[in-house]
Amino acid sequence: MKNDTLCVHGGTLKCDTTRAVTPAIYTATTFSRSDVGQGCGYDYARLQNPTREHVENVVAKLEGGFASLAFSCGMAATTTLMELFDGGDEIVASEDLYGGTIRMFEKVLRRRGISIVYSDTSDLSDLSSKITRNTRAVFIETPTNPMMHVTDIQAVAQLIAGKNILLIVDNTFLTPYLMRPLELGADIVIHSGTKYLGGHNDCLAGFVVVKNAELEDKLRYFHKTSGAVLAPFDCYLVARGIKTLAIRMDRAQQNAAKVADWLRGQKKATRVFYPGFADHPEYEISKKQASGFGAMLSFETDTEETARNILRNVKLILFAESLGGTETLITYPTTQTHSDLPDAEKEARGITRRLLRVSVGIESAEDIISDLEQAMG
Ligand SMILES: Cc1ncc(COP(=O)(O)O)c(C=O)c1O
């Protein structure tokens, strides 16, 4: 089945005998038994919940994974995933990552004795130089947030093959509709389901998708132990969001291409970071591993004043954190998504006071561009 069909028909509610077209929202926290040793496969909702199984099935199928686990948000998914690692282990991560992931690496993982080493994972020789015999995972975001670097997943998988290193890919930006990292050699995919999967800026969610039963077993144990599971109503909202994922992504990325082209012609936008430009350094890699370029872009303005004016003056576009919803959002990474990074590090990564990030939504591209035009002044 093609991915756009899976978005609509991918889920099965195992226990439902009603043939209902949409999944029921099971709110029960516990499930009764008819006798000792007799059960229906459900005990307590932190362990199993039918509505959660439904959305987990859809996401696993879309990613081509063995199984998926639904978490209360993307950070809960990533933090719980890190339970796979012990003190003394090293993780090599893309240096340009979502700020919350960096915060967790720096403030939580380091305290547990896990080392984090950052690499420009789009440069294989840099990545290769960072791998040691203690490396247990390579953690990639592609395209990266907010600088839109792209990493060749297949090449990384080949580089670390046979070294007992897990390849973890945050696929939040492209979604399985545009890219399936497990098919490119990744072991684990994570998602902030809050973004494109949910798609309507109305619920937090996170997913870990694994390629085999061994990883599923380990992670189910941490999932039920941490308890950071997705609540039934939110499972329903994400499953509903996924039904329109394909058409939302199609429209949002068409709009993004138009906005990126327009921005490139503007004097006040000195640099535009968008993987769909033919002169983007990793354009060919994007074309090889994904069926689209997504709907995220960043741009640098001529002055800090211009950046601030845009944020102050946008009317249709909303000045807000997050991404992947129907509404176009503009974000100021330096004070929002990446506020916790020291100033010097932000500057080194290109996250200056002149950088703006746009999550292009599904409105009319013409309206989005007119709004940016009037806001830029
Ligand atoms: C790429 C990426 N990964 C993970 C997260 C964390 O997800 P959540 O906010 O759902 O916890 C975010 C949040 O913005 C993100 O942008």
PDB file of N, CA and C in Angstrom, residues 41 62 89 138 164 180 242 267 269 329:
ATOM      1  N   GLY A  41      -5.599  -9.386  27.141  1.00  0.00           N
ATOM      2  CA  GLY A  41      -4.448  -8.712  26.542  1.00  0.00           C
ATOM      3  C   GLY A  41      -4.263  -7.294  27.057  1.00  0.00           C
ATOM      4  N   LEU A  62       3.495   3.300   8.640  1.00  0.00           N
ATOM      5  CA  LEU A  62       3.961   4.399   7.790  1.00  0.00           C
ATOM      6  C   LEU A  62       5.478   4.435   7.698  1.00  0.00           C
ATOM      7  N   ASP A  89      29.011   5.122  27.883  1.00  0.00           N
ATOM      8  CA  ASP A  89      28.649   5.096  26.458  1.00  0.00           C
ATOM      9  C   ASP A  89      28.811   6.493  25.852  1.00  0.00           C
ATOM     10  N   VAL A 138      24.513   6.917  16.912  1.00  0.00           N
ATOM     11  CA  VAL A 138      24.627   8.160  16.143  1.00  0.00           C
ATOM     12  C   VAL A 138      23.203   8.709  16.060  1.00  0.00           C
ATOM     13  N   ASN A 164      28.190  -2.212  16.330  1.00  0.00           N
ATOM     14  CA  ASN A 164      27.327  -2.180  17.510  1.00  0.00           C
ATOM     15  C   ASN A 164      26.923  -0.749  17.883  1.00  0.00           C
ATOM     16  N   ARG A 180      11.605   7.535   4.710  1.00  0.00           N
ATOM     17  CA  ARG A 180      11.496   6.395   5.631  1.00  0.00           C
ATOM     18  C   ARG A 180      12.900   5.935   6.031  1.00  0.00           C
ATOM     19  N   ILE A 242      -3.181  12.188  11.180  1.00  0.00           N
ATOM     20  CA  ILE A 242      -2.430  11.416  10.175  1.00  0.00           C
ATOM     21  C   ILE A 242      -3.271  11.141   8.931  1.00  0.00           C
ATOM     22  N   LYS A 267      16.044  41.814  -0.861  1.00  0.00           N
ATOM     23  CA  LYS A 267      17.325  42.368  -0.382  1.00  0.00           C
ATOM     24  C   LYS A 267      17.480  42.172   1.120  1.00  0.00           C
ATOM     25  N   ALA A 269      16.490  39.772   2.920  1.00  0.00           N
ATOM     26  CA  ALA A 269      16.758  38.383   3.308  1.00  0.00           C
ATOM     27  C   ALA A 269      18.117  38.019   2.713  1.00  0.00           C
ATOM     28  N   LEU A 329       3.863  29.352  10.900  1.00  0.00           N
ATOM     29  CA  LEU A 329       4.437  29.920  12.126  1.00  0.00           C
ATOM     30  C   LEU A 329       5.831  30.457  11.830  1.00  0.00           C
TER      31      LEU A 329
END
